[in-house]
Short mmCIF file of C-alpha atoms in Angstrom, two decimals:
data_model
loop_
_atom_site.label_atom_id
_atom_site.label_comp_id
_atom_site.label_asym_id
_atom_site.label_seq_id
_atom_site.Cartn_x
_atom_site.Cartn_y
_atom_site.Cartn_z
CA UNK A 30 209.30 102.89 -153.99
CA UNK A 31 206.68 105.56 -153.88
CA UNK A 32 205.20 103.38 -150.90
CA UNK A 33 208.22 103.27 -149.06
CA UNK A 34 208.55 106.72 -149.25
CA UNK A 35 204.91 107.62 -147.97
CA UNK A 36 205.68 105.20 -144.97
CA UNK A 37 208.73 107.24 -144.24
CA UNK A 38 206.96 110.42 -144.24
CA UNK A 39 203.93 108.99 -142.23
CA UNK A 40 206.34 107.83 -139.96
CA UNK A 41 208.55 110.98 -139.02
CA UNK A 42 204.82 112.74 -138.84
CA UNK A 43 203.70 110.63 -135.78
CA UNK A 44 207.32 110.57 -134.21
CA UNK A 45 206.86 114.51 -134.20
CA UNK A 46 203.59 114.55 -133.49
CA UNK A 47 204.11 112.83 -130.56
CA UNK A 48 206.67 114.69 -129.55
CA UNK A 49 204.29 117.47 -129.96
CA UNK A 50 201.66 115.93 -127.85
CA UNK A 51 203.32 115.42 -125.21
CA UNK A 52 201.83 115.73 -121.41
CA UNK A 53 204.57 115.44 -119.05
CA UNK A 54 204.08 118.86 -117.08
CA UNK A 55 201.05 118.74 -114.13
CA UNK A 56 199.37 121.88 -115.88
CA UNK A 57 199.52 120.22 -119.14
CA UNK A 58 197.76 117.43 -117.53
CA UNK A 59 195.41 119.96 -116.05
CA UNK A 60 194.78 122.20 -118.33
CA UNK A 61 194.26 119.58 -121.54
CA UNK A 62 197.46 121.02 -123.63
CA UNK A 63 200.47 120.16 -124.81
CA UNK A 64 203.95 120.50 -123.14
CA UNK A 65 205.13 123.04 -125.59
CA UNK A 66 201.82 125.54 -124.73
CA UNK A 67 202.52 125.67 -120.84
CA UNK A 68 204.77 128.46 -120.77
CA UNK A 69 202.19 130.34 -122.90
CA UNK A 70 199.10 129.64 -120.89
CA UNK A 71 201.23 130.05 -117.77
CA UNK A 72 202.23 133.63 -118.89
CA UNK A 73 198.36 134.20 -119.52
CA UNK A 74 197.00 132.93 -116.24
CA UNK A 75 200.20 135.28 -114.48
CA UNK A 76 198.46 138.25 -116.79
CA UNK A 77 194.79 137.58 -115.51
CA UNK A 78 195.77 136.78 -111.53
CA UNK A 79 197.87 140.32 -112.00
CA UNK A 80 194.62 142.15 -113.44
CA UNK A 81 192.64 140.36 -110.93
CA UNK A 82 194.85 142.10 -107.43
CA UNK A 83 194.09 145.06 -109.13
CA UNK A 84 190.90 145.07 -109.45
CA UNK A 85 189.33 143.55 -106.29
CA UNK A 86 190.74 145.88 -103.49
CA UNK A 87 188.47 148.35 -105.71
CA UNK A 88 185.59 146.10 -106.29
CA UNK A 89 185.73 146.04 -102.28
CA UNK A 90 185.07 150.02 -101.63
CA UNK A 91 182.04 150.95 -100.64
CA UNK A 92 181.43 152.54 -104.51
CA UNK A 93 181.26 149.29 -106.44
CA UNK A 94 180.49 146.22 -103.24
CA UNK A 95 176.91 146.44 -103.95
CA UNK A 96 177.40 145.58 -107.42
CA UNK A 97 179.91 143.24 -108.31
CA UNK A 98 180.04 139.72 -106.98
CA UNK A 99 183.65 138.90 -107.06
CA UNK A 100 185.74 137.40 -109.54
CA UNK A 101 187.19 134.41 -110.86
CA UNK A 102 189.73 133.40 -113.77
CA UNK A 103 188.78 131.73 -116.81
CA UNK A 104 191.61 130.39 -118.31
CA UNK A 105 190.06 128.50 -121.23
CA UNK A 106 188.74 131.98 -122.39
CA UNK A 107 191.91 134.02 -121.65
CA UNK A 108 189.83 136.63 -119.10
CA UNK A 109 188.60 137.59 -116.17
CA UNK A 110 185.35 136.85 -115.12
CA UNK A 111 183.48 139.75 -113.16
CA UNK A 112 180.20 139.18 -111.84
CA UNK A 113 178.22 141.77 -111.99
CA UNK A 114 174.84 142.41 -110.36
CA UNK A 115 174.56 146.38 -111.54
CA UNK A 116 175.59 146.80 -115.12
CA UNK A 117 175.08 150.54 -114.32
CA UNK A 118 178.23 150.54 -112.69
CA UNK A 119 180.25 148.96 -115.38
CA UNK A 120 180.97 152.02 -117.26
CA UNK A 121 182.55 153.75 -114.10
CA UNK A 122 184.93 151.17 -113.47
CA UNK A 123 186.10 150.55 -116.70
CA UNK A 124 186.77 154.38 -116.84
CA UNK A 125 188.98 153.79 -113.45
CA UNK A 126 193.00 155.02 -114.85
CA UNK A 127 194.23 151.52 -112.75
CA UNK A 128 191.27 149.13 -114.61
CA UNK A 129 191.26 151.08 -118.09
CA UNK A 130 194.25 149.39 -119.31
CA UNK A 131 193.49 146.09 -118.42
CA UNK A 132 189.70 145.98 -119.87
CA UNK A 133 190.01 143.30 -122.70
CA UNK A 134 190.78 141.52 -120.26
CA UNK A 135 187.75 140.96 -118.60
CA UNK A 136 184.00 139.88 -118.72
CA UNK A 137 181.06 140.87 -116.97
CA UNK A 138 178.54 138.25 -116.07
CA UNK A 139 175.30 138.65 -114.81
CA UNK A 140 174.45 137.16 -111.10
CA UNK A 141 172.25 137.32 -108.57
CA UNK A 142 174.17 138.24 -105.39
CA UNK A 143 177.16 140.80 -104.65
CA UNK A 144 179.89 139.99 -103.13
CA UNK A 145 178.47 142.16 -99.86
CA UNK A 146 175.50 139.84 -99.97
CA UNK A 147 177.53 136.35 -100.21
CA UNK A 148 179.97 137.88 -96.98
CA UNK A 149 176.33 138.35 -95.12
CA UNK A 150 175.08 135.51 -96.17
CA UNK A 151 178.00 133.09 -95.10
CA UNK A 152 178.17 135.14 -91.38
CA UNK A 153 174.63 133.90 -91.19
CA UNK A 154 174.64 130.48 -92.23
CA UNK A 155 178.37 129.84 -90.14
CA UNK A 156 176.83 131.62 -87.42
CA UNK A 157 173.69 128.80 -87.07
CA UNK A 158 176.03 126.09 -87.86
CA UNK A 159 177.85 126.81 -84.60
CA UNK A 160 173.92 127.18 -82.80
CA UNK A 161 172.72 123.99 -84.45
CA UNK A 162 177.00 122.03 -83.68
CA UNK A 163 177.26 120.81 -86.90
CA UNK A 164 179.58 118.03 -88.04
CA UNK A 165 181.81 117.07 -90.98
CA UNK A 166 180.96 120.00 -92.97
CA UNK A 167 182.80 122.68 -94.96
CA UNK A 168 181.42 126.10 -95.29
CA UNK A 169 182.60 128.53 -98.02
CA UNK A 170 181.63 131.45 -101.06
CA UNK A 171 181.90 129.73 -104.34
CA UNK A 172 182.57 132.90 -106.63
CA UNK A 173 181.15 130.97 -109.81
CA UNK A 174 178.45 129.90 -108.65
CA UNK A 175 177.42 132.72 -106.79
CA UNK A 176 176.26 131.01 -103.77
CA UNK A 177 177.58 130.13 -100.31
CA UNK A 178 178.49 126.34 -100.30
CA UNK A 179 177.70 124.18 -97.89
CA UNK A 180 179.62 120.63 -98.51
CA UNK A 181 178.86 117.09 -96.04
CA UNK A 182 181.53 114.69 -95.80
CA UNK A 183 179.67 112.40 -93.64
CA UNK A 184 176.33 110.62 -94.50
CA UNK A 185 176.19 108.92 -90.90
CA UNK A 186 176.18 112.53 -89.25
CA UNK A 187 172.81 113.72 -88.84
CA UNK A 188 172.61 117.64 -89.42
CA UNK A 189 168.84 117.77 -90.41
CA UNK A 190 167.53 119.92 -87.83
CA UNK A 191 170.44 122.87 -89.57
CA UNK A 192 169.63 121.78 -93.30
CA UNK A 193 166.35 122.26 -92.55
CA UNK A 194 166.62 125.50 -91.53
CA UNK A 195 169.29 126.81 -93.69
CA UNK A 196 167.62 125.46 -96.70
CA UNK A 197 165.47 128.83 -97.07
CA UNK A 198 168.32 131.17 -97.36
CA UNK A 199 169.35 129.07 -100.81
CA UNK A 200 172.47 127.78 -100.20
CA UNK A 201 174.01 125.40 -102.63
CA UNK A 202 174.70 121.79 -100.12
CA UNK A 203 176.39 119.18 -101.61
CA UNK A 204 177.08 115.82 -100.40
CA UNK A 205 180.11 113.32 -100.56
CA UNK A 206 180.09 110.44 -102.69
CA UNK A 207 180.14 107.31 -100.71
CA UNK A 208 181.84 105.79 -103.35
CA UNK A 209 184.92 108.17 -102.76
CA UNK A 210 187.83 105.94 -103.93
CA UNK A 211 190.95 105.71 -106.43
CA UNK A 212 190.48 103.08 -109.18
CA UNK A 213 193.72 105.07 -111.21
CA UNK A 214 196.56 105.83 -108.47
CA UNK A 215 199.81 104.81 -110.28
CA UNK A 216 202.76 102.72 -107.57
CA UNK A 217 205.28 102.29 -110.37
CA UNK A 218 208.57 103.42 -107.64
CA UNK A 219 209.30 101.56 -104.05
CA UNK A 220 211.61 103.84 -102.59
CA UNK A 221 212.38 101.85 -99.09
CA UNK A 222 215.10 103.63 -97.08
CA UNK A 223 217.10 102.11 -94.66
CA UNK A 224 217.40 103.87 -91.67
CA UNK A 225 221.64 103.37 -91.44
CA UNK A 226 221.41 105.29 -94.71
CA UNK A 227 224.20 108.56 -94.15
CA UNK A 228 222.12 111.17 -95.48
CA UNK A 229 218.08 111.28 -96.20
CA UNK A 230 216.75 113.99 -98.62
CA UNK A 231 213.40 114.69 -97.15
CA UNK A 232 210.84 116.05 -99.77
CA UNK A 233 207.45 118.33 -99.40
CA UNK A 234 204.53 115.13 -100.02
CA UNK A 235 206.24 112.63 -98.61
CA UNK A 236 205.33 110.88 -95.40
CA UNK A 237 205.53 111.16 -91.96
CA UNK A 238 204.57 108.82 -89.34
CA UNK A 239 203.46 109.34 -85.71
CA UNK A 240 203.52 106.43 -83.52
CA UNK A 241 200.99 107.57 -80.93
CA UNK A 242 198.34 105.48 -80.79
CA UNK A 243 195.55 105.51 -83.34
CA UNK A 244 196.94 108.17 -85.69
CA UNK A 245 199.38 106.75 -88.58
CA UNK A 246 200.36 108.23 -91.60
CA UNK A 247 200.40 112.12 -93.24
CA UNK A 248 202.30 113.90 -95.78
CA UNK A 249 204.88 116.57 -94.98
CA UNK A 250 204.21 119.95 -96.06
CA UNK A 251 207.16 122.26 -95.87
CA UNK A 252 210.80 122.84 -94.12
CA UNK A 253 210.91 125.91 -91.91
CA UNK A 254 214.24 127.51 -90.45
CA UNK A 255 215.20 130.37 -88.53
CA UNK A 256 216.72 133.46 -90.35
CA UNK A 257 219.40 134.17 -87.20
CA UNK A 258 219.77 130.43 -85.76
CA UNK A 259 221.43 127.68 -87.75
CA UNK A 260 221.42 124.04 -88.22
CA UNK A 261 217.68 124.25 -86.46
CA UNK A 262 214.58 123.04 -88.44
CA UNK A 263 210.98 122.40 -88.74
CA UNK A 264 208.70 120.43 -90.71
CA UNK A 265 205.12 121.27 -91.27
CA UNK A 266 202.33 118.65 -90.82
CA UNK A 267 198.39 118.70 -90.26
CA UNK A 268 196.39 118.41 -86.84
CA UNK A 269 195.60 115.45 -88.34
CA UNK A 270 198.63 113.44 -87.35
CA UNK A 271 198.47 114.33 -83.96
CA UNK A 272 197.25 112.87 -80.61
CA UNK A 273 196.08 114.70 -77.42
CA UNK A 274 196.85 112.19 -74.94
CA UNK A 275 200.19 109.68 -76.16
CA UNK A 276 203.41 111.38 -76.92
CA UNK A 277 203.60 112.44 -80.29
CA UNK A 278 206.88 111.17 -82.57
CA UNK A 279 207.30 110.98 -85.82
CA UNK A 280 209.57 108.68 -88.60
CA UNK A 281 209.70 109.49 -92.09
CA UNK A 282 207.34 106.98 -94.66
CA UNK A 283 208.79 107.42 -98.49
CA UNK A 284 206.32 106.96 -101.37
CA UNK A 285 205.33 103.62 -102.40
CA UNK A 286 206.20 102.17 -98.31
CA UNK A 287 205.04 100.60 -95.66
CA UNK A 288 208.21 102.05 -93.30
CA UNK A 289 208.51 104.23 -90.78
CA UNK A 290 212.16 103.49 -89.31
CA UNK A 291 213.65 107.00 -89.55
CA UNK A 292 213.28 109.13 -87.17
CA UNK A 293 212.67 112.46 -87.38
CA UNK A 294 211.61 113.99 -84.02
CA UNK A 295 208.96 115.36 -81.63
CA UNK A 296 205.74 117.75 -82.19
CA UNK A 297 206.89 121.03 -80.51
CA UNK A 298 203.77 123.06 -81.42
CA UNK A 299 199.91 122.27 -82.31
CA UNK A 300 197.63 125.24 -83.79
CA UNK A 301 194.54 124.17 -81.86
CA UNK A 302 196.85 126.02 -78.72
CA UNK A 303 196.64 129.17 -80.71
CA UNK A 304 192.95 129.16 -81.88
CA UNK A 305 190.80 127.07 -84.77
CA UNK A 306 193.92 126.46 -87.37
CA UNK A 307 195.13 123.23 -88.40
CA UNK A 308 198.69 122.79 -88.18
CA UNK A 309 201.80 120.42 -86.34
CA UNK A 310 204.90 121.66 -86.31
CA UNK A 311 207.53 118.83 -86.09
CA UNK A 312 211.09 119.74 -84.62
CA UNK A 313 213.74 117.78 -86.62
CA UNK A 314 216.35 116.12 -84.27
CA UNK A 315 217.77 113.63 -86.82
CA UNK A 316 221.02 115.23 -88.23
CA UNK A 317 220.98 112.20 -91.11
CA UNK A 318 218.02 114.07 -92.61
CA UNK A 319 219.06 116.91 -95.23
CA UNK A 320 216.58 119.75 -95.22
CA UNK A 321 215.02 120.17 -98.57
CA UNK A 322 213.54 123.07 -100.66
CA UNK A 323 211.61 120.34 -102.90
CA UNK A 324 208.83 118.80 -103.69
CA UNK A 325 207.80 115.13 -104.50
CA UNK A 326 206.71 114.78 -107.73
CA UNK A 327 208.43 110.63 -108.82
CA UNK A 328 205.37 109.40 -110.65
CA UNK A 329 206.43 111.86 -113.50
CA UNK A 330 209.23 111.05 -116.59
CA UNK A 331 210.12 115.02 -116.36
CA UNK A 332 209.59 117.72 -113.70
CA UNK A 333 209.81 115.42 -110.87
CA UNK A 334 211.64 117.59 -108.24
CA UNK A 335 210.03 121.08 -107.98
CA UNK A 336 211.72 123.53 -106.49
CA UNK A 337 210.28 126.35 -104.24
CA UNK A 338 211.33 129.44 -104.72
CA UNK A 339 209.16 131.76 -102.11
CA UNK A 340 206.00 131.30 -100.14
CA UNK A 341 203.40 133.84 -101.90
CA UNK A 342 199.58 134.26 -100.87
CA UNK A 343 197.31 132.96 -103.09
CA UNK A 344 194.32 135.21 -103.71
CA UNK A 345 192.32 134.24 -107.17
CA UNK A 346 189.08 132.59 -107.34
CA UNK A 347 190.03 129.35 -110.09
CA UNK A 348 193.74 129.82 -110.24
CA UNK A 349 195.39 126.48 -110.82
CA UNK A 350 196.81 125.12 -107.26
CA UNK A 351 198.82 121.53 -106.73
CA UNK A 352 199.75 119.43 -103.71
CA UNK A 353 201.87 116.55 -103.21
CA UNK A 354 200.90 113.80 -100.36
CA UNK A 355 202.04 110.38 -99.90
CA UNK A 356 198.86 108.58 -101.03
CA UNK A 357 197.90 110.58 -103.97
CA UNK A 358 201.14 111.93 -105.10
CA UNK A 359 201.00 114.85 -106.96
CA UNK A 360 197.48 116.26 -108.34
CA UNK A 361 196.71 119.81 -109.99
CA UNK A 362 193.06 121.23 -109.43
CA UNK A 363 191.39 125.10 -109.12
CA UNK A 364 190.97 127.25 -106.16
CA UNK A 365 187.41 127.43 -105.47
CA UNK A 366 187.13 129.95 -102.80
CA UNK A 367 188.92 131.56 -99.51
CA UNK A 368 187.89 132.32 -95.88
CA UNK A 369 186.57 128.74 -95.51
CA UNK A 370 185.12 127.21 -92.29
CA UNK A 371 185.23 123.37 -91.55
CA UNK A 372 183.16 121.61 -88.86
CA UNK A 373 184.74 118.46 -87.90
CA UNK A 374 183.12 115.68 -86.29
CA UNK A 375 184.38 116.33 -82.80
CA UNK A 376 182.55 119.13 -80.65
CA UNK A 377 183.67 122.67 -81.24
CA UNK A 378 186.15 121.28 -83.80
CA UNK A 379 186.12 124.25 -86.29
CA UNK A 380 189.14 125.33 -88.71
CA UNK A 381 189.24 128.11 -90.16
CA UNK A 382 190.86 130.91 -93.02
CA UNK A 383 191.04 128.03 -95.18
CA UNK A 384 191.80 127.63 -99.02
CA UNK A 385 189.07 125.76 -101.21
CA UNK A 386 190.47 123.45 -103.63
CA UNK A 387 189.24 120.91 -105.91
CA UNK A 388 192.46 119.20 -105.42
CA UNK A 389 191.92 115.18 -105.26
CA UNK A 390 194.03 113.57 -102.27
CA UNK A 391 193.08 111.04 -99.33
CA UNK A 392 193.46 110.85 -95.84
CA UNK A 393 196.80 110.27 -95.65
CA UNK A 394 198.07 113.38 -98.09
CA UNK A 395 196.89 115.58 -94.77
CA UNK A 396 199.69 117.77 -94.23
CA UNK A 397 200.94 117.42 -97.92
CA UNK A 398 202.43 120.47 -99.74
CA UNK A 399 200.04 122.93 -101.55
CA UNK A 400 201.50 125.28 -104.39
CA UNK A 401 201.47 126.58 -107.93
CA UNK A 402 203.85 127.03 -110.78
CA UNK A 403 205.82 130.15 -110.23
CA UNK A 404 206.71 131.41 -113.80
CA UNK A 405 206.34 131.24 -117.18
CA UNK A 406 210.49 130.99 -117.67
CA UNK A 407 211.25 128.18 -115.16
CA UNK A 408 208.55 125.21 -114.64
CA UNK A 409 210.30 123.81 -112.54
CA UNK A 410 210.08 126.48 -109.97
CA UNK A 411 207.04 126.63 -107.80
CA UNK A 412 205.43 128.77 -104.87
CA UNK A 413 204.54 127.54 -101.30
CA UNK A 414 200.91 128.53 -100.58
CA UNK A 415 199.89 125.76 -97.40
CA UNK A 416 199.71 122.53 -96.51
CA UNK A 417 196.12 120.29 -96.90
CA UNK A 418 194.05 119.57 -93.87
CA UNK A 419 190.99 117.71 -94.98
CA UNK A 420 189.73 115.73 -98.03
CA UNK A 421 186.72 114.37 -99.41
CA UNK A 422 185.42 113.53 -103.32
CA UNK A 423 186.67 116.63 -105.44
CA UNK A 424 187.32 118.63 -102.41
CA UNK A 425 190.42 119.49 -100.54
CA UNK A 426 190.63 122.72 -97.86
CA UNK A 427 194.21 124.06 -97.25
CA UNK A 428 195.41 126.02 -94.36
CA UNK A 429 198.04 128.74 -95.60
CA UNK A 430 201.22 129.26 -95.29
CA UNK A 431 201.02 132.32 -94.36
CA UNK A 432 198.61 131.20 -91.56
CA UNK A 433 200.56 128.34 -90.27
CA UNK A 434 203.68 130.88 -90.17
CA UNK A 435 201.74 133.65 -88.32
CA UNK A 436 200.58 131.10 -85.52
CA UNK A 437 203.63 129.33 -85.23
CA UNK A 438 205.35 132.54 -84.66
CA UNK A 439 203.17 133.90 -81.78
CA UNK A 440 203.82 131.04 -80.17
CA UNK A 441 206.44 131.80 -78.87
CA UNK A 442 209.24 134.71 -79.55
CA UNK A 443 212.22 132.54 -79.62
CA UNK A 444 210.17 131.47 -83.30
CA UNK A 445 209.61 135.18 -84.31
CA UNK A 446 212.46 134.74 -87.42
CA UNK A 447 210.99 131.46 -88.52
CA UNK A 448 210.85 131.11 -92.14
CA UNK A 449 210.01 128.72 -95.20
CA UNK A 450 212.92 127.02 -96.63
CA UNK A 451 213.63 128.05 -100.43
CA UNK A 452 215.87 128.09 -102.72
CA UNK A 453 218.89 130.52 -101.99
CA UNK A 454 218.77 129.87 -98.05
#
């Protein structure tokens, strides 16, 4: 009896356990927690991102640039890191009335360069990349490390005569794995949709399909609509999926399918007619598709339709950010820097203002949705921050939303009221 009874026991302690241990959310998955902890880390990470907009409009005036070399979050240590270059100066900013508050909340490590000598350094190393026309790179300040980043995607692009001559200014160059592939991506939905179906819901990650020649699939990104116009909408895509010379239409490609049967409609803008910015702006003439303020997230048992509730800018160094694409689905990473430049492979084929992730996604999730979680009280809700425009092994660059809304709006006035589509509209 006393055996029985001890089985029992042991029994009800795994069932709760597991309960317990449960990863179903994407920052539990991230972060290494449990379900139950996400609201409290969430809360924390909201606390150190608010500390951190504080403090780095200061750490920008002339009085402290020389001596501070940005910041990042740490989330695993509950603070924010300040790298600091002149501990002489520490004293007088803790003793700032807007920073004294707020000063268990962050750490001061010791580095080499300030944030005024990573800026100078990246003008100068950007500025003989365009001399030398590299290719296939991506150009950015990594705050942690303290160094300007130079990343290859391409190992059959030969850049030697600029590596060679960048290498003495000690920038950190990293190069892609050839071996870049998925051995875990989980298909366990088909979601086929028949294009006689009445009404499609149309999702942030899922695909889209142009049929000019020699482009293929991308991910959609985000619905746009006017503020004074009705019943007229946009989706957001990535240069990617577009061709210069064919006519450019596009059909909407669910996860987990090989279709492309439902039409959506037409490019009617490109960002490469603006300047360097990476964007396709797709003008929705199918009436059977229902605009939606949600994104893909069907691999999941829970939290599989997040909803956006605003488009924010994101501005901290190691914040968490997600996307959602059609190849990849949904993956969580860090932001690894801002103000990025990318070189593709064509002449004079530069991007740039781009996010640096260490989101995982494939050539396909170009366009996808980028975003975070927006709060501590609803994980469910989420924040637009830009769609993804290139990929490579632990490396995806984003253009923002705020970028791709900007552009799209001096296109043209008749687009001067454009917004994102969120909850409420």
């Amino acid at each position: 009896m006393r055996v029985i009874y001890l089985l029992i026991i042991l029994f009800i302690s795994l069932q709760n356990y597991s309960i317990y241990a449960q990863q179903n959310h994407p920052l539990a998955k991230l972060w290494g927690i449990n379900d139950t902890e996400v609201r409290e880390w969430l809360d924390a990470e909201s606390h150190l991102i608010l500390v951190d907009g504080i403090l780095r409009p200061i750490l920008d005036n002339n009085t402290f640039s020389s001596s501070f070399g940005g910041t990042y979050i740490d989330i695993f240590q509950n603070w924010l890191v300040v790298n600091t270059v002149n501990y002489s100066k520490v004293e007088e900013l803790l003793a700032l009335p807007d920073i004294s508050p707020f000063k268990q909340s962050l750490h001061f490590e010791n580095v080499t360069y300030s944030m005024k000598e990573l800026k100078d350094f990246f003008q100068e190393i950007t500025l003989m990349a365009d001399s030398y026309d590299v290719r296939g790179a991506l150009i950015y300040i990594n705050v942690e490390l303290n160094n300007v980043v130079i990343y290859f995607f391409y190992s059959g692009i030969d850049n030697t005569e600029f590596i060679d001559n960048v290498v003495p200014l000690g920038p950190e160059i990293i190069y892609a794995d050839p071996q870049f592939a998925s051995q875990n991506i989980i298909r366990p939905r088909q979601r086929d949709v028949n294009s006689r179906n009445i009404v499609v819901n149309v999702f942030g990650g899922d695909g889209v399909y142009n049929v000019a020649d020699g482009v293929g699939l991308c991910s959609v990104g985000f619905w746009l609509k006017h503020q004074h116009l009705q019943n007229r909408f946009y989706i957001t895509t990535a240069l990617h999926c577009y061709q210069y010379v064919d006519p450019n239409y596009f059909y909407y490609t669910p996860w987990n399918s090989n279709l492309h049967e439902l039409a959506i409609g037409p490019d009617i803008y490109e960002g490469r007619d603006y300047g360097p910015y990476d964007l396709v702006i797709i003008s929705v003439e199918n009436e059977d598709l229902n605009p939606q303020f949600v994104i893909r997230n069907d691999d999941a048992d829970q939290y599989r339709e997040l909803i956006i509730i605003n488009d924010t800018i994101i501005s901290s160094n190691y914040a968490h950010i997600c996307k959602s694409g059609v190849i990849t689905h949904l993956t969580c990473g860090y932001v690894l820097g801002f103000d990025g430049m990318f070189y593709g492979i064509e002449e004079n084929d530069r991007t740039l203002e781009l996010i640096i992730t260490d989101l995982y996604g494939l050539l396909g999730d170009a366009g996808g949705s980028v975003f975070s979680f927006a709060s501590p009280n609803n994980l469910l809700a989420v924040n637009g921050h830009g769609a993804v425009v290139t990929v490579g092994p632990g490396i995806c660059a984003v253009q923002s939303l705020d970028t791709i809304l900007f552009v799209f709006r001096s296109h043209n006035e008749l687009f001067d009221d454009v917004v994102l589509y969120v909850q409420g509209e």
